[in-house]
Short mmCIF file of C-alpha atoms in Angstrom, two decimals:
data_model
loop_
_atom_site.label_atom_id
_atom_site.label_comp_id
_atom_site.label_asym_id
_atom_site.label_seq_id
_atom_site.Cartn_x
_atom_site.Cartn_y
_atom_site.Cartn_z
CA UNK I 988 0.10 0.02 0.01
CA UNK I 989 1.17 3.37 -0.72
CA UNK I 990 1.45 5.82 2.12
CA UNK I 991 3.30 9.08 2.83
CA UNK I 992 5.37 7.13 5.68
CA UNK I 993 6.45 4.41 3.32
CA UNK I 994 7.47 6.99 0.67
CA UNK I 995 9.45 9.19 2.98
CA UNK I 996 13.04 8.15 2.41
CA UNK I 997 15.86 8.98 -0.46
CA UNK I 998 15.67 6.99 -3.46
CA UNK I 999 19.55 6.61 -4.69
CA UNK I 1000 20.88 3.86 -7.03
CA UNK I 1001 17.57 1.89 -6.61
CA UNK I 1002 17.66 1.76 -2.46
CA UNK I 1003 15.14 3.50 -0.19
CA UNK I 1004 17.54 4.80 2.72
CA UNK I 1005 17.92 7.83 4.74
CA UNK I 1006 20.01 10.96 3.53
CA UNK I 1007 23.28 11.39 5.41
CA UNK I 1008 22.44 14.83 6.84
CA UNK I 1009 21.67 15.09 10.53
CA UNK I 1010 18.96 17.50 9.64
CA UNK I 1011 15.35 16.24 9.20
CA UNK I 1012 12.46 17.59 6.92
CA UNK I 1013 9.32 17.49 8.39
CA UNK I 1014 6.39 16.84 6.14
CA UNK I 1015 3.15 18.28 7.17
CA UNK I 1016 -0.45 18.32 6.12
CA UNK I 1017 -1.23 22.02 5.23
CA UNK I 1018 -5.00 21.66 6.43
CA UNK I 1019 -4.53 20.63 10.03
CA UNK I 1020 -0.78 20.89 10.40
CA UNK I 1021 -0.35 16.78 11.04
CA UNK I 1022 3.15 15.73 10.88
CA UNK I 1023 3.05 13.15 8.16
CA UNK I 1024 6.56 12.02 8.05
CA UNK I 1025 10.10 13.29 8.98
CA UNK I 1026 12.84 12.43 6.27
CA UNK I 1027 16.61 12.76 7.06
CA UNK I 1028 17.72 15.10 4.52
CA UNK I 1029 20.32 14.41 1.62
CA UNK I 1030 23.75 15.86 1.28
CA UNK I 1031 26.02 17.07 -1.09
CA UNK I 1032 27.43 13.42 -1.26
CA UNK I 1033 24.10 11.95 -1.38
CA UNK I 1034 23.52 14.14 -4.48
CA UNK I 1035 26.66 13.15 -6.08
CA UNK I 1036 25.91 9.38 -5.51
CA UNK I 1037 22.61 9.71 -7.24
CA UNK I 1038 23.84 11.79 -10.49
CA UNK I 1039 26.82 9.20 -10.67
CA UNK I 1040 24.24 6.29 -10.26
CA UNK I 1041 21.86 7.85 -13.17
CA UNK I 1042 24.78 8.39 -15.41
CA UNK I 1043 25.90 4.82 -15.38
CA UNK I 1044 22.36 3.22 -15.68
CA UNK I 1045 21.49 5.72 -18.40
CA UNK I 1046 24.52 3.95 -20.80
CA UNK I 1047 22.22 0.96 -20.34
CA UNK I 1048 18.76 2.56 -20.62
CA UNK I 1049 19.85 4.22 -24.06
CA UNK I 1050 20.48 0.41 -25.28
CA UNK I 1051 17.11 -0.91 -24.54
CA UNK I 1052 15.10 -1.52 -27.34
CA UNK I 1053 12.70 0.97 -28.17
CA UNK I 1054 9.46 -1.05 -27.67
CA UNK I 1055 10.47 -2.42 -24.63
CA UNK I 1056 11.55 0.98 -23.28
CA UNK I 1057 7.55 2.11 -24.40
CA UNK I 1058 6.38 -0.84 -22.66
CA UNK I 1059 7.98 0.07 -19.19
CA UNK I 1060 6.52 3.70 -19.52
CA UNK I 1061 2.96 2.18 -20.26
CA UNK I 1062 3.76 -0.04 -17.27
CA UNK I 1063 3.80 3.21 -15.36
CA UNK I 1064 0.23 4.15 -16.36
CA UNK I 1065 -1.24 0.87 -15.69
CA UNK I 1066 0.49 1.28 -12.07
CA UNK I 1067 -1.09 4.62 -11.39
CA UNK I 1068 -4.31 3.55 -12.64
CA UNK I 1069 -4.29 0.66 -10.30
CA UNK I 1070 -3.30 2.66 -7.47
CA UNK I 1071 -5.52 5.90 -8.15
CA UNK I 1072 -7.39 5.73 -4.89
CA UNK I 1073 -4.33 5.77 -3.02
CA UNK I 1074 -2.28 8.31 -4.77
CA UNK I 1075 -5.45 10.73 -4.53
CA UNK I 1076 -5.11 10.31 -0.72
CA UNK I 1077 -2.03 11.29 -1.25
CA UNK I 1078 -2.42 14.38 -2.54
CA UNK I 1079 -4.99 15.42 -0.20
CA UNK I 1080 -2.75 14.82 2.92
CA UNK I 1081 0.45 16.26 1.26
CA UNK I 1082 -1.06 19.17 -0.61
CA UNK I 1083 -4.46 20.10 1.13
CA UNK I 1084 -5.71 19.57 -2.31
CA UNK I 1085 -9.31 18.69 -2.97
CA UNK I 1086 -10.43 15.49 -4.51
CA UNK I 1087 -11.36 17.48 -7.85
CA UNK I 1088 -7.92 18.87 -7.84
CA UNK I 1089 -6.32 15.39 -7.07
CA UNK I 1090 -8.43 13.71 -9.91
CA UNK I 1091 -7.17 16.47 -12.13
CA UNK I 1092 -3.71 16.00 -11.76
CA UNK I 1093 -3.79 12.53 -11.94
CA UNK I 1094 -5.47 12.74 -15.31
CA UNK I 1095 -2.80 15.32 -16.47
CA UNK I 1096 0.17 12.65 -15.41
CA UNK I 1097 -1.14 9.79 -17.20
CA UNK I 1098 -1.82 11.87 -20.36
CA UNK I 1099 1.90 12.93 -19.98
CA UNK I 1100 3.15 9.36 -19.29
CA UNK I 1101 1.24 8.17 -22.46
CA UNK I 1102 2.84 10.95 -24.47
CA UNK I 1103 6.36 10.09 -23.74
CA UNK I 1104 5.74 6.58 -24.30
CA UNK I 1105 5.75 7.43 -27.73
CA UNK I 1106 8.94 9.09 -27.69
CA UNK I 1107 11.32 5.96 -28.11
CA UNK I 1108 9.68 5.18 -31.35
CA UNK I 1109 10.58 8.77 -32.56
CA UNK I 1110 14.12 8.83 -31.86
CA UNK I 1111 14.55 9.43 -35.58
CA UNK I 1112 17.36 11.13 -37.38
CA UNK I 1113 17.94 12.58 -41.02
CA UNK I 1114 20.47 11.77 -43.78
CA UNK I 1115 21.25 15.09 -45.68
CA UNK I 1116 23.06 15.84 -48.88
CA UNK I 1117 26.69 17.43 -48.67
CA UNK I 1118 28.46 19.78 -51.01
CA UNK I 1119 31.22 17.57 -51.36
CA UNK I 1120 31.37 14.50 -54.00
CA UNK I 1121 30.74 11.06 -52.51
CA UNK I 1122 29.88 11.99 -48.86
CA UNK I 1123 26.72 11.99 -46.86
CA UNK I 1124 25.33 13.58 -43.52
CA UNK I 1125 23.86 11.83 -41.09
CA UNK I 1126 21.95 13.37 -38.27
CA UNK I 1127 21.18 11.30 -35.14
CA UNK I 1128 18.77 11.99 -32.38
CA UNK I 1129 20.24 11.20 -29.15
CA UNK I 1130 19.59 11.48 -25.53
CA UNK I 1131 21.36 14.20 -23.71
CA UNK I 1132 22.38 11.75 -20.51
CA UNK I 1133 21.12 12.91 -17.38
CA UNK I 1134 18.43 15.44 -16.32
CA UNK I 1135 18.12 17.54 -13.10
CA UNK I 1136 14.52 18.22 -12.28
CA UNK I 1137 13.41 20.71 -9.51
CA UNK I 1138 9.76 20.62 -8.87
CA UNK I 1139 7.29 22.93 -7.09
CA UNK I 1140 4.94 22.44 -4.25
CA UNK I 1141 1.37 23.49 -6.21
CA UNK I 1142 1.32 20.86 -8.93
CA UNK I 1143 4.06 18.42 -7.83
CA UNK I 1144 3.26 15.10 -9.15
CA UNK I 1145 2.15 16.73 -12.76
CA UNK I 1146 4.92 19.16 -12.88
CA UNK I 1147 7.86 16.88 -11.83
CA UNK I 1148 6.27 14.25 -14.44
CA UNK I 1149 6.20 17.07 -17.14
CA UNK I 1150 9.83 16.57 -17.25
CA UNK I 1151 10.57 13.37 -15.99
CA UNK I 1152 8.60 11.13 -18.08
CA UNK I 1153 9.60 12.78 -21.21
CA UNK I 1154 13.30 12.77 -20.17
CA UNK I 1155 13.25 8.86 -19.53
CA UNK I 1156 10.95 8.54 -22.93
CA UNK I 1157 13.63 10.11 -24.73
CA UNK I 1158 16.34 7.86 -23.11
CA UNK I 1159 17.81 10.01 -20.35
CA UNK I 1160 18.68 9.35 -16.72
CA UNK I 1161 16.92 11.54 -14.13
CA UNK I 1162 17.50 12.93 -11.01
CA UNK I 1163 14.98 14.62 -8.99
CA UNK I 1164 15.03 17.40 -6.28
CA UNK I 1165 11.51 17.75 -5.16
CA UNK I 1166 10.19 20.74 -3.03
CA UNK I 1167 10.35 20.45 0.59
CA UNK I 1168 6.93 20.87 0.89
CA UNK I 1169 5.94 17.84 -1.05
CA UNK I 1170 8.76 15.45 -1.19
CA UNK I 1171 6.56 12.39 -1.91
CA UNK I 1172 4.13 13.78 -4.55
CA UNK I 1173 7.14 15.20 -6.11
CA UNK I 1174 9.62 12.91 -5.98
CA UNK I 1175 9.49 9.59 -4.14
CA UNK I 1176 6.25 8.41 -5.48
CA UNK I 1177 7.43 9.09 -8.84
CA UNK I 1178 10.38 7.02 -8.20
CA UNK I 1179 8.24 4.29 -6.81
CA UNK I 1180 6.25 4.16 -9.98
CA UNK I 1181 9.07 3.70 -12.22
CA UNK I 1182 10.60 1.34 -10.11
CA UNK I 1183 7.56 -0.84 -10.07
CA UNK I 1184 7.26 -0.08 -14.01
CA UNK I 1185 10.72 -1.82 -14.37
CA UNK I 1186 13.24 0.81 -15.19
CA UNK I 1187 16.87 -0.01 -14.71
CA UNK I 1188 18.23 0.35 -11.22
CA UNK I 1189 19.87 3.61 -10.77
CA UNK I 1190 18.29 5.35 -13.66
CA UNK I 1191 16.05 7.46 -11.66
CA UNK I 1192 17.09 8.95 -8.34
CA UNK I 1193 15.33 11.36 -5.84
CA UNK I 1194 17.10 13.59 -3.36
CA UNK I 1195 14.92 14.98 -0.55
CA UNK I 1196 16.65 18.16 0.90
CA UNK I 1197 16.76 22.19 0.94
CA UNK I 1198 18.83 24.78 -0.08
CA UNK I 1199 20.38 25.36 3.25
CA UNK I 1200 22.08 21.77 3.07
CA UNK I 1201 23.02 21.73 -0.47
CA UNK I 1202 23.54 25.31 -1.70
CA UNK I 1203 23.85 24.99 -5.46
CA UNK I 1204 25.22 21.38 -5.86
CA UNK I 1205 22.44 19.90 -7.53
CA UNK I 1206 22.71 22.56 -10.40
CA UNK I 1207 26.66 22.58 -10.36
CA UNK I 1208 27.41 18.98 -10.47
CA UNK I 1209 29.09 18.29 -13.78
CA UNK I 1210 26.92 15.39 -14.62
CA UNK I 1211 23.64 16.70 -15.60
CA UNK I 1212 23.39 18.30 -19.04
CA UNK I 1213 19.52 19.99 -18.47
CA UNK I 1214 18.17 21.35 -15.34
CA UNK I 1215 14.28 21.55 -15.73
CA UNK I 1216 12.82 23.96 -12.92
CA UNK I 1217 9.67 24.87 -12.27
CA UNK I 1218 8.37 27.42 -9.54
CA UNK I 1219 9.14 30.96 -8.86
CA UNK I 1220 10.46 33.74 -11.08
CA UNK I 1221 13.02 34.67 -8.62
CA UNK I 1222 14.21 31.02 -8.01
CA UNK I 1223 14.08 30.15 -11.49
CA UNK I 1224 16.40 33.45 -12.40
CA UNK I 1225 18.92 32.25 -10.16
CA UNK I 1226 18.83 28.48 -11.24
CA UNK I 1227 18.99 29.44 -14.91
CA UNK I 1228 22.38 31.80 -14.26
CA UNK I 1229 23.91 28.95 -12.41
CA UNK I 1230 23.09 26.43 -14.87
CA UNK I 1231 24.23 28.57 -17.54
CA UNK I 1232 27.55 29.41 -15.84
CA UNK I 1233 27.98 25.95 -15.94
CA UNK I 1234 27.09 25.43 -19.67
CA UNK I 1235 23.97 23.51 -18.95
CA UNK I 1236 20.61 24.30 -20.61
CA UNK I 1237 18.03 25.51 -18.40
CA UNK I 1238 14.21 24.75 -19.27
CA UNK I 1239 12.41 27.28 -16.75
CA UNK I 1240 8.53 27.29 -16.35
CA UNK I 1241 8.38 30.01 -13.96
CA UNK I 1242 5.62 32.49 -12.42
CA UNK I 1243 2.70 34.06 -14.17
CA UNK I 1244 0.23 37.09 -13.95
CA UNK I 1245 -2.73 35.82 -16.43
CA UNK I 1246 -5.15 38.14 -17.63
CA UNK I 1247 -8.80 37.04 -18.04
CA UNK I 1248 -10.62 39.27 -20.54
CA UNK I 1249 -14.48 39.71 -20.97
CA UNK I 1250 -15.35 41.60 -23.92
CA UNK I 1251 -18.81 43.55 -24.04
CA UNK I 1252 -20.29 40.78 -26.36
CA UNK I 1253 -19.44 37.81 -24.13
CA UNK I 1254 -21.53 35.30 -22.39
CA UNK I 1255 -21.47 36.80 -18.97
CA UNK I 1256 -22.77 33.56 -17.26
CA UNK I 1257 -20.52 31.64 -18.96
CA UNK I 1258 -17.70 33.88 -18.58
CA UNK I 1259 -18.16 34.08 -14.73
CA UNK I 1260 -17.95 30.34 -14.22
CA UNK I 1261 -15.00 30.21 -16.46
CA UNK I 1262 -13.29 33.16 -14.54
CA UNK I 1263 -14.00 31.35 -11.20
CA UNK I 1264 -12.43 28.09 -12.16
CA UNK I 1265 -9.46 30.15 -13.80
CA UNK I 1266 -8.68 31.87 -10.34
CA UNK I 1267 -10.01 29.31 -7.52
CA UNK I 1268 -8.68 25.86 -8.68
CA UNK I 1269 -6.40 24.51 -5.88
CA UNK I 1270 -6.94 27.71 -4.16
CA UNK I 1271 -5.24 29.75 -6.86
CA UNK I 1272 -2.11 28.26 -6.35
CA UNK I 1273 -1.38 27.62 -10.16
CA UNK I 1274 0.96 29.38 -12.29
CA UNK I 1275 -1.66 29.76 -15.10
CA UNK I 1276 -4.35 31.01 -12.61
CA UNK I 1277 -6.19 34.01 -13.59
CA UNK I 1278 -4.61 37.09 -11.58
CA UNK I 1279 -6.27 39.81 -13.20
CA UNK I 1280 -10.06 39.78 -14.60
CA UNK I 1281 -10.48 42.25 -17.06
CA UNK I 1282 -13.84 43.26 -17.97
CA UNK I 1283 -15.16 45.74 -20.42
CA UNK I 1284 -17.01 48.68 -18.78
CA UNK I 1285 -20.32 48.23 -20.42
CA UNK I 1286 -20.38 44.78 -18.81
CA UNK I 1287 -18.72 45.54 -15.67
CA UNK I 1288 -21.36 46.08 -12.93
CA UNK I 1289 -23.26 42.83 -14.41
CA UNK I 1290 -20.05 40.87 -14.30
CA UNK I 1291 -18.77 41.76 -10.72
CA UNK I 1292 -22.46 41.02 -9.36
CA UNK I 1293 -22.81 37.72 -10.82
CA UNK I 1294 -19.10 36.93 -10.16
CA UNK I 1295 -19.21 38.17 -6.45
CA UNK I 1296 -22.15 35.73 -6.20
CA UNK I 1297 -20.43 32.50 -7.75
CA UNK I 1298 -17.37 33.11 -5.70
CA UNK I 1299 -19.34 33.58 -2.52
CA UNK I 1300 -20.82 30.19 -3.05
CA UNK I 1301 -17.48 28.23 -2.77
CA UNK I 1302 -17.13 26.15 0.09
CA UNK I 1303 -13.80 26.41 1.76
CA UNK I 1304 -12.78 23.97 4.35
CA UNK I 1305 -11.44 20.56 4.86
CA UNK I 1306 -10.01 19.19 1.47
CA UNK I 1307 -11.37 15.84 2.42
CA UNK I 1308 -15.14 17.08 2.11
CA UNK I 1309 -16.59 16.14 -1.46
CA UNK I 1310 -17.94 19.66 -1.56
CA UNK I 1311 -14.99 21.48 -0.68
CA UNK I 1312 -13.62 23.89 -3.50
CA UNK I 1313 -11.14 25.80 -1.79
CA UNK I 1314 -8.58 24.06 0.65
CA UNK I 1315 -5.64 25.63 2.35
CA UNK I 1316 -2.66 27.66 0.90
CA UNK I 1317 0.63 25.98 1.13
CA UNK I 1318 1.71 27.52 4.42
CA UNK I 1319 0.95 30.47 6.90
CA UNK I 1320 3.75 32.49 5.42
CA UNK I 1321 1.95 32.50 1.94
CA UNK I 1322 -1.24 33.49 3.75
CA UNK I 1323 0.34 36.26 5.27
CA UNK I 1324 2.21 37.33 2.24
CA UNK I 1325 -1.17 37.47 0.35
CA UNK I 1326 -2.90 39.50 3.54
CA UNK I 1327 -0.25 42.12 3.05
CA UNK I 1328 -0.76 42.41 -0.47
CA UNK I 1329 -4.65 42.96 -0.01
CA UNK I 1330 -4.10 45.96 2.66
CA UNK I 1331 -1.66 47.52 0.58
CA UNK I 1332 -3.79 47.61 -2.45
CA UNK I 1333 -6.48 49.32 -0.47
CA UNK I 1334 -3.82 51.97 1.02
CA UNK I 1335 -2.95 52.30 -2.84
CA UNK I 1336 -6.97 53.19 -3.70
CA UNK I 1337 -8.58 49.81 -4.53
CA UNK I 1338 -11.64 48.53 -2.61
CA UNK I 1339 -12.90 45.11 -1.51
CA UNK I 1340 -15.77 43.66 -3.61
CA UNK I 1341 -15.67 40.15 -1.48
CA UNK I 1342 -13.69 40.01 1.46
CA UNK I 1343 -12.59 36.75 2.85
CA UNK I 1344 -11.51 35.95 6.23
CA UNK I 1345 -8.18 34.04 6.95
CA UNK I 1346 -7.34 31.55 9.59
CA UNK I 1347 -3.98 30.18 9.68
CA UNK I 1348 -3.58 29.48 6.16
CA UNK I 1349 -6.81 28.46 5.30
CA UNK I 1350 -8.13 31.83 3.28
CA UNK I 1351 -11.60 32.50 1.89
CA UNK I 1352 -11.96 34.26 -1.48
CA UNK I 1353 -11.20 37.78 -1.70
CA UNK I 1354 -12.24 40.14 -4.81
CA UNK I 1355 -10.66 43.49 -5.16
CA UNK I 1356 -12.01 46.12 -7.02
CA UNK I 1357 -11.08 49.60 -8.56
CA UNK I 1358 -7.71 48.48 -9.08
CA UNK I 1359 -5.60 50.03 -11.72
CA UNK I 1360 -2.86 48.33 -13.97
CA UNK I 1361 0.12 49.72 -11.89
CA UNK I 1362 -0.97 48.65 -8.53
CA UNK I 1363 1.15 46.09 -6.82
CA UNK I 1364 -1.37 43.77 -6.65
CA UNK I 1365 -1.86 43.61 -10.24
CA UNK I 1366 1.80 43.46 -10.95
CA UNK I 1367 2.69 40.43 -8.71
CA UNK I 1368 1.40 36.64 -9.24
CA UNK I 1369 -1.13 36.18 -6.64
CA UNK I 1370 -0.69 32.60 -5.39
CA UNK I 1371 -3.74 32.16 -3.54
CA UNK I 1372 -7.69 32.61 -3.52
CA UNK I 1373 -7.09 36.58 -4.19
CA UNK I 1374 -8.09 38.25 -7.53
CA UNK I 1375 -8.59 41.58 -8.87
CA UNK I 1376 -10.88 43.13 -11.44
CA UNK I 1377 -10.09 45.80 -13.69
CA UNK I 1378 -12.22 47.60 -16.24
CA UNK I 1379 -11.30 48.75 -19.70
CA UNK I 1380 -12.99 50.59 -22.48
CA UNK I 1381 -12.09 49.00 -25.86
CA UNK I 1382 -10.17 46.16 -26.94
CA UNK I 1383 -6.81 47.81 -27.37
CA UNK I 1384 -7.01 49.10 -23.61
CA UNK I 1385 -7.36 45.19 -22.81
CA UNK I 1386 -4.58 44.52 -24.73
CA UNK I 1387 -2.35 47.07 -23.19
CA UNK I 1388 -3.28 46.00 -19.59
CA UNK I 1389 -3.05 42.47 -20.27
CA UNK I 1390 0.78 43.09 -21.66
CA UNK I 1391 1.50 45.52 -18.71
CA UNK I 1392 3.35 42.94 -16.86
CA UNK I 1393 6.70 41.29 -16.58
CA UNK I 1394 5.21 37.88 -16.97
CA UNK I 1395 3.64 36.25 -19.89
CA UNK I 1396 2.45 32.81 -19.47
CA UNK I 1397 -1.12 32.22 -19.94
CA UNK I 1398 -4.36 34.04 -20.33
CA UNK I 1399 -8.00 34.06 -21.93
CA UNK I 1400 -10.54 35.98 -23.59
CA UNK I 1401 -14.12 35.82 -23.77
CA UNK I 1402 -16.08 37.32 -26.77
CA UNK I 1403 -18.85 36.24 -28.99
CA UNK I 1404 -16.51 36.95 -32.28
CA UNK I 1405 -13.88 34.44 -32.27
CA UNK I 1406 -11.79 35.77 -34.89
CA UNK I 1407 -11.68 39.35 -32.63
CA UNK I 1408 -10.52 37.19 -30.03
CA UNK I 1409 -7.79 35.19 -32.00
CA UNK I 1410 -6.47 39.10 -33.54
CA UNK I 1411 -6.41 40.24 -29.58
CA UNK I 1412 -4.46 37.25 -28.65
CA UNK I 1413 -1.85 37.53 -31.37
CA UNK I 1414 -1.08 40.84 -29.85
CA UNK I 1415 -0.94 39.71 -26.23
CA UNK I 1416 2.72 38.60 -25.23
CA UNK I 1417 2.27 35.19 -23.54
CA UNK I 1418 3.12 31.75 -24.42
CA UNK I 1419 -0.28 30.61 -24.70
CA UNK I 1420 -4.04 32.39 -24.37
CA UNK I 1421 -7.29 30.48 -24.83
CA UNK I 1422 -10.52 31.75 -26.65
CA UNK I 1423 -13.84 31.28 -24.32
CA UNK I 1424 -12.09 28.95 -22.22
CA UNK I 1425 -10.00 28.96 -18.89
CA UNK I 1426 -6.72 30.06 -18.47
CA UNK I 1427 -5.57 26.85 -16.80
CA UNK I 1428 -4.87 24.54 -19.66
CA UNK I 1429 -2.36 21.90 -20.60
CA UNK I 1430 -2.34 19.48 -23.30
CA UNK I 1431 0.27 16.71 -23.93
CA UNK I 1432 1.04 17.24 -27.64
CA UNK I 1433 0.99 21.06 -27.51
CA UNK I 1434 3.74 23.52 -26.78
CA UNK I 1435 3.81 24.77 -23.21
CA UNK I 1436 5.69 27.55 -21.96
CA UNK I 1437 6.08 31.21 -21.24
CA UNK I 1438 7.33 34.47 -22.65
CA UNK I 1439 9.12 37.35 -20.48
CA UNK I 1440 9.77 36.34 -16.82
CA UNK I 1441 7.44 33.47 -17.07
CA UNK I 1442 10.02 31.18 -18.30
CA UNK I 1443 12.52 29.81 -20.96
CA UNK I 1444 11.90 26.78 -23.46
CA UNK I 1445 8.88 24.54 -24.28
CA UNK I 1446 7.71 21.34 -23.16
CA UNK I 1447 4.69 18.87 -24.17
CA UNK I 1448 4.89 16.87 -27.39
CA UNK I 1449 7.72 17.09 -30.14
CA UNK I 1450 8.94 20.23 -27.91
CA UNK I 1451 9.88 17.98 -25.05
CA UNK I 1452 11.75 15.67 -27.46
CA UNK I 1453 13.64 18.43 -28.88
CA UNK I 1454 14.33 19.72 -25.37
CA UNK I 1455 15.57 16.39 -23.91
CA UNK I 1456 17.59 15.28 -26.91
CA UNK I 1457 20.22 16.53 -29.20
CA UNK I 1458 21.22 16.29 -32.47
CA UNK I 1459 24.70 14.57 -33.45
CA UNK I 1460 26.47 14.96 -36.99
CA UNK I 1461 28.27 12.15 -38.31
CA UNK I 1462 29.47 12.50 -41.87
CA UNK I 1463 30.57 9.67 -43.83
CA UNK I 1464 32.96 10.11 -47.07
CA UNK I 1465 32.47 7.13 -49.58
CA UNK I 1466 35.53 8.49 -51.50
CA UNK I 1467 39.03 10.40 -51.09
CA UNK I 1468 38.89 14.30 -51.06
CA UNK I 1469 41.33 16.32 -53.04
CA UNK I 1470 43.28 18.99 -51.02
CA UNK I 1471 45.01 22.12 -52.18
CA UNK I 1472 48.06 21.06 -50.25
#
């Protein structure tokens, strides 16, 4: 049976063991503060052993028949399906997530692995002509070697798997450093899944630790060729700079400040429902969540009234309750940061449309009105159940407000005229944007990534295959060239 306690170990070179550090990481339930487990942290030496094990095993994995690789990845999906109820319980306990969110995340994970299972059969190359006689150029798609994955706390199962499964499918080894708030869902559960699926011993490793113990050792280690990070822009900037300094490729999926635009011809009732889902799913702790609701001034009052009514109906509380929509944010520090941002917005001239109470790290939803684009609350990512509403007078102003941010991840536009929405979308600087839909959207074969400070690189489908492989040029001369000397 899968339990947090049974998965609260390091997983290094096929062995479940304690880390070498004297420091303990305490894994708590965000909703009730219950201590779920303690884990002896990994040290720099543990990280070295993990990378070396992955390096050695990858040489074996690269030679495994492509159809066998595919079967192993398919085994991982079967394992998840067999243990789906247990995994749901783990998500609820470790993340404080609702059952709705757990089902959503597990579905995303299964689809991502199914796509990655096609990668072993897509490692094709090319033969290209040469400017020289009797010569051909061969291009081989090969694995990069070992990938280091640093995952976040909000969707740790999926956002770890988003890099892990494609990296394995492309023939690489993987070492995961999960967020310290979610060591099981972001790391050790994934190791267990692939262990049971049949990957070679040592190919996948998980080191549970924190930055105070290891510094930049996970990034600086000479073995990994790629560091894939999902998390805050501040941390991502540091990781990207350190990775580049050591000539490693960073893949960065960072923060967002998505705009949800409601035009005057939009279906208001549908827009209200969609905006609610876009903001308050998993308590607003999603990088693609709609931070800013931009509403045409002609429908502003109607939208705000219906939006307030809808959001007020969301049940807040115990994530185990099937009716709960909003559970806790990750910790009290995050709740405190959000409360401070709300207070500062009032000081800057905003007003409260819906005031939510805060108890520990359980926050009721808050809607803020009279927000102007330059206010801090409109410029920063809101990682919790807080949202601001901003009126606009025409589509150009909506575009300008949407672009008035250093982020550029996702967005949505609601309008009866789809082509108007598409033309607006082309002028909004984001990696993705959705017409008449939610801002929180991900599909396994469509390019996913941000612009500006929302990240570097694209994942999913062919883009993941490109990111986790490299092209090697081998030329063959069938004759003898003539040289000038």
